[in-house]
Amino acid sequence: MTGRTLAELGLDEAPRDHPLTYPGVWPPDSALLDGDRLLPLERLVHDEGRVPVLAVGSNASPAQLQHKMAEFGVTGAIPMVRTRVRGLDVGVSAHVSRLGYVSASPVASPSAVRELFVLWLDGRQLEVVDASEGVPLPNGNFQRAWLPAPGVRVTLADGTTLPGVHAYVNRHGVLHDGTGAPRRHPGERALLTELLAESGELRKLFGVTPEQFCARARADSALCRRGTRLFAERRWAVASGLERYVRAQQTGSPGSGSSFSPPLM
């Protein structure tokens, strides 16, 4: 097998194990994730039995993605394609993950242009990522939606524009920046520093430093739920602008249901 291991590339730390590194280290360019190796990617479109899923947070971290697949015993390579996305920005989820961080969520932003990864997932891989995002649960944190062009324009390095892309829309909405506009996710340490400085109630629940926040949130689902309720009760959450794209069918490959039980996130 050619290619280099994630450890050799400095991509082997998953945010689930190191929450302050969220969203994790992303590859510098398009690649094929095959187990613990990144291989050269020969083509950018992989639509034979696969669907394009936009990664705005830790799903673009090869280590996080590898861990998700291993957790469910799913194997097979995953094409990770670097793209230019217009019409969408990276906001802040209005929920606290029990993995110890406040994650990223996509938000509608007509003028925004971001460099993001598209994952081309087969049916089983899609079920894994759906389950990890809580899609099969009626009260899970995310719903999967199809974002069509031209509202969200995804352009590949060779100039190809995709007709649309799947993305995970937060059921709780996203945090605003104080003006009513969605807050941008600046990286976990910076985000938690900002949030704790702004809210004595958050400091009371999670401590005064990002390290304390992560330590208290990890594996304490009741505390995470309390933090999520606080976001809602204080009206710190607003709509992402992508809710209109959410469709009734949310799980598994298109036209099927998910067979995996979601982990507690």
PDB file of C-alpha atoms in Angstrom:
ATOM      1  CA  MET A   1       0.000   0.000   0.000  1.00  0.00           C
ATOM      2  CA  THR A   2       1.367   3.428  -0.913  1.00  0.00           C
ATOM      3  CA  GLY A   3       0.684   6.667   0.911  1.00  0.00           C
ATOM      4  CA  ARG A   4       1.632   7.808   4.384  1.00  0.00           C
ATOM      5  CA  THR A   5       0.110   7.011   7.765  1.00  0.00           C
ATOM      6  CA  LEU A   6      -1.888   9.611   9.670  1.00  0.00           C
ATOM      7  CA  ALA A   7       0.802   9.600  12.355  1.00  0.00           C
ATOM      8  CA  GLU A   8       3.519  10.324   9.806  1.00  0.00           C
ATOM      9  CA  LEU A   9       1.441  13.215   8.471  1.00  0.00           C
ATOM     10  CA  GLY A  10       0.600  14.644  11.908  1.00  0.00           C
ATOM     11  CA  LEU A  11      -3.105  13.882  11.383  1.00  0.00           C
ATOM     12  CA  ASP A  12      -3.574  11.136  13.982  1.00  0.00           C
ATOM     13  CA  GLU A  13      -5.120  13.134  16.866  1.00  0.00           C
ATOM     14  CA  ALA A  14      -8.917  12.952  16.890  1.00  0.00           C
ATOM     15  CA  PRO A  15     -10.921  15.788  18.490  1.00  0.00           C
ATOM     16  CA  ARG A  16     -12.980  13.184  20.361  1.00  0.00           C
ATOM     17  CA  ASP A  17      -9.788  12.420  22.340  1.00  0.00           C
ATOM     18  CA  HIS A  18      -8.421  15.978  22.362  1.00  0.00           C
ATOM     19  CA  PRO A  19     -11.490  18.272  22.396  1.00  0.00           C
ATOM     20  CA  LEU A  20      -9.592  21.561  22.450  1.00  0.00           C
ATOM     21  CA  THR A  21      -8.115  20.664  19.054  1.00  0.00           C
ATOM     22  CA  TYR A  22     -11.612  20.627  17.490  1.00  0.00           C
ATOM     23  CA  PRO A  23     -12.267  20.535  14.531  1.00  0.00           C
ATOM     24  CA  GLY A  24      -8.966  18.667  14.262  1.00  0.00           C
ATOM     25  CA  VAL A  25      -6.225  18.863  11.675  1.00  0.00           C
ATOM     26  CA  TRP A  26      -7.467  18.580   8.093  1.00  0.00           C
ATOM     27  CA  PRO A  27      -5.475  17.262   5.126  1.00  0.00           C
ATOM     28  CA  PRO A  28      -3.775  19.945   3.062  1.00  0.00           C
ATOM     29  CA  ASP A  29      -5.440  18.687  -0.125  1.00  0.00           C
ATOM     30  CA  SER A  30      -7.756  16.038  -1.548  1.00  0.00           C
ATOM     31  CA  ALA A  31      -6.833  12.465  -0.606  1.00  0.00           C
ATOM     32  CA  LEU A  32      -8.175   8.951  -0.166  1.00  0.00           C
ATOM     33  CA  LEU A  33      -8.512   7.873   3.467  1.00  0.00           C
ATOM     34  CA  ASP A  34      -7.872   4.127   3.640  1.00  0.00           C
ATOM     35  CA  GLY A  35      -7.611   2.875   7.202  1.00  0.00           C
ATOM     36  CA  ASP A  36      -4.829   4.827   8.866  1.00  0.00           C
ATOM     37  CA  ARG A  37      -3.299   6.012   5.587  1.00  0.00           C
ATOM     38  CA  LEU A  38      -3.888   8.857   3.186  1.00  0.00           C
ATOM     39  CA  LEU A  39      -3.407   7.843  -0.437  1.00  0.00           C
ATOM     40  CA  PRO A  40      -3.292   9.912  -3.618  1.00  0.00           C
ATOM     41  CA  LEU A  41      -6.715  10.633  -5.077  1.00  0.00           C
ATOM     42  CA  GLU A  42      -6.968   9.912  -8.788  1.00  0.00           C
ATOM     43  CA  ARG A  43     -10.311  11.641  -9.445  1.00  0.00           C
ATOM     44  CA  LEU A  44     -12.542  14.140  -7.690  1.00  0.00           C
ATOM     45  CA  VAL A  45     -16.054  12.817  -8.431  1.00  0.00           C
ATOM     46  CA  HIS A  46     -17.080   9.422  -7.014  1.00  0.00           C
ATOM     47  CA  ASP A  47     -20.798   9.124  -7.698  1.00  0.00           C
ATOM     48  CA  GLU A  48     -21.010   5.373  -8.367  1.00  0.00           C
ATOM     49  CA  GLY A  49     -22.926   4.273  -5.281  1.00  0.00           C
ATOM     50  CA  ARG A  50     -21.585   7.155  -3.200  1.00  0.00           C
ATOM     51  CA  VAL A  51     -23.082  10.470  -2.103  1.00  0.00           C
ATOM     52  CA  PRO A  52     -21.271  13.774  -1.412  1.00  0.00           C
ATOM     53  CA  VAL A  53     -21.372  14.902   2.226  1.00  0.00           C
ATOM     54  CA  LEU A  54     -20.000  18.287   3.235  1.00  0.00           C
ATOM     55  CA  ALA A  55     -17.728  18.339   6.292  1.00  0.00           C
ATOM     56  CA  VAL A  56     -17.709  21.643   8.183  1.00  0.00           C
ATOM     57  CA  GLY A  57     -16.198  20.362  11.433  1.00  0.00           C
ATOM     58  CA  SER A  58     -14.452  17.241  12.689  1.00  0.00           C
ATOM     59  CA  ASN A  59     -15.758  15.047   9.859  1.00  0.00           C
ATOM     60  CA  ALA A  60     -12.906  16.573   7.839  1.00  0.00           C
ATOM     61  CA  SER A  61     -10.414  15.237  10.388  1.00  0.00           C
ATOM     62  CA  PRO A  62      -9.105  11.899   9.066  1.00  0.00           C
ATOM     63  CA  ALA A  63      -8.470  10.658  12.609  1.00  0.00           C
ATOM     64  CA  GLN A  64     -12.036  11.457  13.708  1.00  0.00           C
ATOM     65  CA  LEU A  65     -13.456   9.871  10.577  1.00  0.00           C
ATOM     66  CA  GLN A  66     -11.309   6.773  10.991  1.00  0.00           C
ATOM     67  CA  HIS A  67     -12.461   6.410  14.604  1.00  0.00           C
ATOM     68  CA  LYS A  68     -16.131   6.645  13.607  1.00  0.00           C
ATOM     69  CA  MET A  69     -15.774   3.899  11.021  1.00  0.00           C
ATOM     70  CA  ALA A  70     -13.795   1.643  13.366  1.00  0.00           C
ATOM     71  CA  GLU A  71     -16.394   2.081  16.117  1.00  0.00           C
ATOM     72  CA  PHE A  72     -18.983   0.408  13.896  1.00  0.00           C
ATOM     73  CA  GLY A  73     -16.636  -2.027  12.190  1.00  0.00           C
ATOM     74  CA  VAL A  74     -17.069  -0.392   8.783  1.00  0.00           C
ATOM     75  CA  THR A  75     -14.130  -0.554   6.410  1.00  0.00           C
ATOM     76  CA  GLY A  76     -13.413   0.820   2.964  1.00  0.00           C
ATOM     77  CA  ALA A  77     -11.654   3.869   1.596  1.00  0.00           C
ATOM     78  CA  ILE A  78     -13.242   7.322   1.759  1.00  0.00           C
ATOM     79  CA  PRO A  79     -12.478   9.969  -0.873  1.00  0.00           C
ATOM     80  CA  MET A  80     -11.950  13.349   0.811  1.00  0.00           C
ATOM     81  CA  VAL A  81     -12.151  16.145  -1.748  1.00  0.00           C
ATOM     82  CA  ARG A  82     -11.138  19.716  -1.028  1.00  0.00           C
ATOM     83  CA  THR A  83     -13.678  22.131  -2.502  1.00  0.00           C
ATOM     84  CA  ARG A  84     -14.610  25.790  -2.676  1.00  0.00           C
ATOM     85  CA  VAL A  85     -18.087  26.386  -1.239  1.00  0.00           C
ATOM     86  CA  ARG A  86     -20.086  29.557  -1.883  1.00  0.00           C
ATOM     87  CA  GLY A  87     -23.287  30.399  -0.014  1.00  0.00           C
ATOM     88  CA  LEU A  88     -22.436  28.713   3.276  1.00  0.00           C
ATOM     89  CA  ASP A  89     -20.343  29.542   6.331  1.00  0.00           C
ATOM     90  CA  VAL A  90     -19.254  27.639   9.452  1.00  0.00           C
ATOM     91  CA  GLY A  91     -21.273  28.584  12.521  1.00  0.00           C
ATOM     92  CA  VAL A  92     -21.451  27.298  16.095  1.00  0.00           C
ATOM     93  CA  SER A  93     -23.827  24.545  17.165  1.00  0.00           C
ATOM     94  CA  ALA A  94     -26.275  25.573  19.887  1.00  0.00           C
ATOM     95  CA  HIS A  95     -25.583  22.409  21.847  1.00  0.00           C
ATOM     96  CA  VAL A  96     -22.812  21.046  24.043  1.00  0.00           C
ATOM     97  CA  SER A  97     -21.398  17.708  22.926  1.00  0.00           C
ATOM     98  CA  ARG A  98     -20.624  15.136  25.587  1.00  0.00           C
ATOM     99  CA  LEU A  99     -17.297  14.684  23.811  1.00  0.00           C
ATOM    100  CA  GLY A 100     -16.342  17.929  25.518  1.00  0.00           C
ATOM    101  CA  TYR A 101     -16.682  20.570  22.850  1.00  0.00           C
ATOM    102  CA  VAL A 102     -19.152  22.918  21.155  1.00  0.00           C
ATOM    103  CA  SER A 103     -19.136  21.803  17.552  1.00  0.00           C
ATOM    104  CA  ALA A 104     -19.443  23.548  14.201  1.00  0.00           C
ATOM    105  CA  SER A 105     -22.636  23.768  12.150  1.00  0.00           C
ATOM    106  CA  PRO A 106     -23.250  25.105   8.650  1.00  0.00           C
ATOM    107  CA  VAL A 107     -25.128  28.375   8.240  1.00  0.00           C
ATOM    108  CA  ALA A 108     -26.563  30.025   5.151  1.00  0.00           C
ATOM    109  CA  SER A 109     -24.425  32.966   4.035  1.00  0.00           C
ATOM    110  CA  PRO A 110     -24.911  34.049   0.399  1.00  0.00           C
ATOM    111  CA  SER A 111     -21.664  36.028   0.218  1.00  0.00           C
ATOM    112  CA  ALA A 112     -19.425  33.568   2.064  1.00  0.00           C
ATOM    113  CA  VAL A 113     -16.770  31.470   0.315  1.00  0.00           C
ATOM    114  CA  ARG A 114     -15.079  28.678   2.302  1.00  0.00           C
ATOM    115  CA  GLU A 115     -12.561  25.943   1.569  1.00  0.00           C
ATOM    116  CA  LEU A 116     -14.202  22.754   2.877  1.00  0.00           C
ATOM    117  CA  PHE A 117     -14.017  19.016   2.294  1.00  0.00           C
ATOM    118  CA  VAL A 118     -16.614  16.850   0.614  1.00  0.00           C
ATOM    119  CA  LEU A 119     -16.646  13.196   1.667  1.00  0.00           C
ATOM    120  CA  TRP A 120     -17.878  10.691  -0.908  1.00  0.00           C
ATOM    121  CA  LEU A 121     -19.565   8.065   1.293  1.00  0.00           C
ATOM    122  CA  ASP A 122     -21.038   4.706   0.368  1.00  0.00           C
ATOM    123  CA  GLY A 123     -24.234   3.469   2.027  1.00  0.00           C
ATOM    124  CA  ARG A 124     -22.633   1.913   5.108  1.00  0.00           C
ATOM    125  CA  GLN A 125     -20.259   4.835   5.639  1.00  0.00           C
ATOM    126  CA  LEU A 126     -23.166   7.255   5.373  1.00  0.00           C
ATOM    127  CA  GLU A 127     -25.069   5.299   8.012  1.00  0.00           C
ATOM    128  CA  VAL A 128     -22.077   5.568  10.361  1.00  0.00           C
ATOM    129  CA  VAL A 129     -21.761   9.327   9.973  1.00  0.00           C
ATOM    130  CA  ASP A 130     -25.541   9.754  10.267  1.00  0.00           C
ATOM    131  CA  ALA A 131     -25.487   7.762  13.509  1.00  0.00           C
ATOM    132  CA  SER A 132     -22.547   9.770  14.881  1.00  0.00           C
ATOM    133  CA  GLU A 133     -24.499  12.987  14.295  1.00  0.00           C
ATOM    134  CA  GLY A 134     -27.661  11.653  15.967  1.00  0.00           C
ATOM    135  CA  VAL A 135     -29.690  11.733  12.757  1.00  0.00           C
ATOM    136  CA  PRO A 136     -31.731   8.543  13.494  1.00  0.00           C
ATOM    137  CA  LEU A 137     -32.902   9.887  16.861  1.00  0.00           C
ATOM    138  CA  PRO A 138     -36.027  12.078  16.991  1.00  0.00           C
ATOM    139  CA  ASN A 139     -34.204  14.336  19.450  1.00  0.00           C
ATOM    140  CA  GLY A 140     -30.729  13.961  17.977  1.00  0.00           C
ATOM    141  CA  ASN A 141     -28.539  17.001  17.482  1.00  0.00           C
ATOM    142  CA  PHE A 142     -28.448  17.015  13.673  1.00  0.00           C
ATOM    143  CA  GLN A 143     -30.595  16.336  10.641  1.00  0.00           C
ATOM    144  CA  ARG A 144     -29.126  15.567   7.247  1.00  0.00           C
ATOM    145  CA  ALA A 145     -30.271  17.823   4.414  1.00  0.00           C
ATOM    146  CA  TRP A 146     -29.614  18.051   0.692  1.00  0.00           C
ATOM    147  CA  LEU A 147     -28.337  21.525  -0.203  1.00  0.00           C
ATOM    148  CA  PRO A 148     -28.868  22.094  -3.927  1.00  0.00           C
ATOM    149  CA  ALA A 149     -27.001  24.403  -6.259  1.00  0.00           C
ATOM    150  CA  PRO A 150     -27.092  27.275  -6.915  1.00  0.00           C
ATOM    151  CA  GLY A 151     -28.079  28.160  -3.326  1.00  0.00           C
ATOM    152  CA  VAL A 152     -24.971  26.347  -2.142  1.00  0.00           C
ATOM    153  CA  ARG A 153     -22.357  26.135  -4.886  1.00  0.00           C
ATOM    154  CA  VAL A 154     -19.650  23.479  -4.431  1.00  0.00           C
ATOM    155  CA  THR A 155     -16.791  23.750  -6.929  1.00  0.00           C
ATOM    156  CA  LEU A 156     -14.009  21.191  -7.291  1.00  0.00           C
ATOM    157  CA  ALA A 157     -10.389  21.943  -8.129  1.00  0.00           C
ATOM    158  CA  ASP A 158     -10.934  21.075 -11.803  1.00  0.00           C
ATOM    159  CA  GLY A 159     -13.823  23.539 -12.081  1.00  0.00           C
ATOM    160  CA  THR A 160     -16.603  20.951 -11.807  1.00  0.00           C
ATOM    161  CA  THR A 161     -19.644  22.220  -9.892  1.00  0.00           C
ATOM    162  CA  LEU A 162     -21.681  19.655  -7.979  1.00  0.00           C
ATOM    163  CA  PRO A 163     -25.490  19.727  -8.339  1.00  0.00           C
ATOM    164  CA  GLY A 164     -25.737  19.720  -4.554  1.00  0.00           C
ATOM    165  CA  VAL A 165     -24.315  18.239  -1.398  1.00  0.00           C
ATOM    166  CA  HIS A 166     -25.552  16.653   1.838  1.00  0.00           C
ATOM    167  CA  ALA A 167     -24.873  18.531   5.080  1.00  0.00           C
ATOM    168  CA  TYR A 168     -25.786  18.173   8.746  1.00  0.00           C
ATOM    169  CA  VAL A 169     -28.093  20.932  10.021  1.00  0.00           C
ATOM    170  CA  ASN A 170     -28.308  21.449  13.767  1.00  0.00           C
ATOM    171  CA  ARG A 171     -31.747  20.847  15.272  1.00  0.00           C
ATOM    172  CA  HIS A 172     -30.974  23.330  18.063  1.00  0.00           C
ATOM    173  CA  GLY A 173     -29.977  26.132  15.711  1.00  0.00           C
ATOM    174  CA  VAL A 174     -26.674  28.003  15.964  1.00  0.00           C
ATOM    175  CA  LEU A 175     -25.294  30.547  18.405  1.00  0.00           C
ATOM    176  CA  HIS A 176     -25.483  34.221  17.429  1.00  0.00           C
ATOM    177  CA  ASP A 177     -22.749  36.807  17.818  1.00  0.00           C
ATOM    178  CA  GLY A 178     -24.709  39.305  19.905  1.00  0.00           C
ATOM    179  CA  THR A 179     -26.190  41.119  16.916  1.00  0.00           C
ATOM    180  CA  GLY A 180     -28.528  38.298  15.911  1.00  0.00           C
ATOM    181  CA  ALA A 181     -26.229  37.054  13.162  1.00  0.00           C
ATOM    182  CA  PRO A 182     -24.742  33.547  13.413  1.00  0.00           C
ATOM    183  CA  ARG A 183     -21.426  33.430  15.242  1.00  0.00           C
ATOM    184  CA  ARG A 184     -18.528  31.961  13.269  1.00  0.00           C
ATOM    185  CA  HIS A 185     -16.620  29.044  14.762  1.00  0.00           C
ATOM    186  CA  PRO A 186     -13.041  30.261  15.369  1.00  0.00           C
ATOM    187  CA  GLY A 187     -11.649  26.970  16.688  1.00  0.00           C
ATOM    188  CA  GLU A 188     -12.488  25.362  20.015  1.00  0.00           C
ATOM    189  CA  ARG A 189     -10.076  27.044  22.412  1.00  0.00           C
ATOM    190  CA  ALA A 190     -10.890  30.520  21.092  1.00  0.00           C
ATOM    191  CA  LEU A 191     -14.628  29.758  21.062  1.00  0.00           C
ATOM    192  CA  LEU A 192     -14.778  28.466  24.645  1.00  0.00           C
ATOM    193  CA  THR A 193     -12.651  31.383  25.842  1.00  0.00           C
ATOM    194  CA  GLU A 194     -15.153  33.791  24.266  1.00  0.00           C
ATOM    195  CA  LEU A 195     -18.251  32.005  25.547  1.00  0.00           C
ATOM    196  CA  LEU A 196     -16.983  31.681  29.115  1.00  0.00           C
ATOM    197  CA  ALA A 197     -15.937  35.345  29.184  1.00  0.00           C
ATOM    198  CA  GLU A 198     -19.435  36.355  28.056  1.00  0.00           C
ATOM    199  CA  SER A 199     -21.488  34.245  30.464  1.00  0.00           C
ATOM    200  CA  GLY A 200     -21.258  33.813  34.210  1.00  0.00           C
ATOM    201  CA  GLU A 201     -23.905  31.110  33.954  1.00  0.00           C
ATOM    202  CA  LEU A 202     -21.684  29.065  31.665  1.00  0.00           C
ATOM    203  CA  ARG A 203     -18.736  29.572  34.012  1.00  0.00           C
ATOM    204  CA  LYS A 204     -20.840  28.308  36.908  1.00  0.00           C
ATOM    205  CA  LEU A 205     -21.690  25.151  34.997  1.00  0.00           C
ATOM    206  CA  PHE A 206     -18.434  24.433  33.167  1.00  0.00           C
ATOM    207  CA  GLY A 207     -15.652  26.331  34.941  1.00  0.00           C
ATOM    208  CA  VAL A 208     -13.610  29.364  33.983  1.00  0.00           C
ATOM    209  CA  THR A 209     -11.152  27.918  31.456  1.00  0.00           C
ATOM    210  CA  PRO A 210     -11.537  25.935  28.221  1.00  0.00           C
ATOM    211  CA  GLU A 211      -9.745  23.027  29.913  1.00  0.00           C
ATOM    212  CA  GLN A 212     -12.290  22.976  32.734  1.00  0.00           C
ATOM    213  CA  PHE A 213     -15.164  23.237  30.258  1.00  0.00           C
ATOM    214  CA  CYS A 214     -13.980  20.179  28.324  1.00  0.00           C
ATOM    215  CA  ALA A 215     -13.227  18.154  31.433  1.00  0.00           C
ATOM    216  CA  ARG A 216     -16.645  18.819  32.977  1.00  0.00           C
ATOM    217  CA  ALA A 217     -18.578  18.254  29.750  1.00  0.00           C
ATOM    218  CA  ARG A 218     -16.925  14.971  28.775  1.00  0.00           C
ATOM    219  CA  ALA A 219     -19.086  11.964  29.623  1.00  0.00           C
ATOM    220  CA  ASP A 220     -21.521  14.086  31.690  1.00  0.00           C
ATOM    221  CA  SER A 221     -24.587  13.986  29.487  1.00  0.00           C
ATOM    222  CA  ALA A 222     -26.806  15.709  32.077  1.00  0.00           C
ATOM    223  CA  LEU A 223     -24.456  18.694  32.250  1.00  0.00           C
ATOM    224  CA  CYS A 224     -24.263  18.856  28.451  1.00  0.00           C
ATOM    225  CA  ARG A 225     -28.064  18.909  28.265  1.00  0.00           C
ATOM    226  CA  ARG A 226     -28.147  21.691  30.848  1.00  0.00           C
ATOM    227  CA  GLY A 227     -25.701  23.730  28.795  1.00  0.00           C
ATOM    228  CA  THR A 228     -27.775  23.156  25.677  1.00  0.00           C
ATOM    229  CA  ARG A 229     -30.934  24.273  27.509  1.00  0.00           C
ATOM    230  CA  LEU A 230     -29.106  27.374  28.701  1.00  0.00           C
ATOM    231  CA  PHE A 231     -28.365  28.364  25.102  1.00  0.00           C
ATOM    232  CA  ALA A 232     -32.088  28.089  24.315  1.00  0.00           C
ATOM    233  CA  GLU A 233     -33.394  29.686  27.507  1.00  0.00           C
ATOM    234  CA  ARG A 234     -31.183  32.747  27.118  1.00  0.00           C
ATOM    235  CA  ARG A 235     -32.089  33.025  23.442  1.00  0.00           C
ATOM    236  CA  TRP A 236     -28.488  32.729  22.339  1.00  0.00           C
ATOM    237  CA  ALA A 237     -29.559  30.479  19.457  1.00  0.00           C
ATOM    238  CA  VAL A 238     -30.869  31.513  16.053  1.00  0.00           C
ATOM    239  CA  ALA A 239     -31.865  29.593  12.933  1.00  0.00           C
ATOM    240  CA  SER A 240     -29.059  28.524  10.606  1.00  0.00           C
ATOM    241  CA  GLY A 241     -31.034  29.503   7.512  1.00  0.00           C
ATOM    242  CA  LEU A 242     -30.704  25.933   6.208  1.00  0.00           C
ATOM    243  CA  GLU A 243     -33.750  24.477   7.935  1.00  0.00           C
ATOM    244  CA  ARG A 244     -35.832  24.765   4.778  1.00  0.00           C
ATOM    245  CA  TYR A 245     -33.646  22.150   3.122  1.00  0.00           C
ATOM    246  CA  VAL A 246     -34.252  19.502   5.761  1.00  0.00           C
ATOM    247  CA  ARG A 247     -36.355  16.698   4.342  1.00  0.00           C
ATOM    248  CA  ALA A 248     -38.374  13.982   6.046  1.00  0.00           C
ATOM    249  CA  GLN A 249     -36.006  11.186   4.942  1.00  0.00           C
ATOM    250  CA  GLN A 250     -32.851  11.602   6.999  1.00  0.00           C
ATOM    251  CA  THR A 251     -31.128   8.271   7.630  1.00  0.00           C
ATOM    252  CA  GLY A 252     -29.002   5.789   5.743  1.00  0.00           C
ATOM    253  CA  SER A 253     -28.358   5.949   2.043  1.00  0.00           C
ATOM    254  CA  PRO A 254     -31.101   7.666   0.061  1.00  0.00           C
ATOM    255  CA  GLY A 255     -34.245   5.586   0.232  1.00  0.00           C
ATOM    256  CA  SER A 256     -33.143   3.404   3.133  1.00  0.00           C
ATOM    257  CA  GLY A 257     -33.073   3.527   6.910  1.00  0.00           C
ATOM    258  CA  SER A 258     -30.164   3.495   9.301  1.00  0.00           C
ATOM    259  CA  SER A 259     -29.226   0.181  10.891  1.00  0.00           C
ATOM    260  CA  PHE A 260     -26.758   1.626  13.412  1.00  0.00           C
ATOM    261  CA  SER A 261     -27.608   2.764  16.928  1.00  0.00           C
ATOM    262  CA  PRO A 262     -26.288   6.286  17.528  1.00  0.00           C
ATOM    263  CA  PRO A 263     -23.650   6.792  20.187  1.00  0.00           C
ATOM    264  CA  LEU A 264     -24.271   9.376  22.893  1.00  0.00           C
ATOM    265  CA  MET A 265     -22.914  12.642  21.523  1.00  0.00           C
TER     266      MET A 265
END
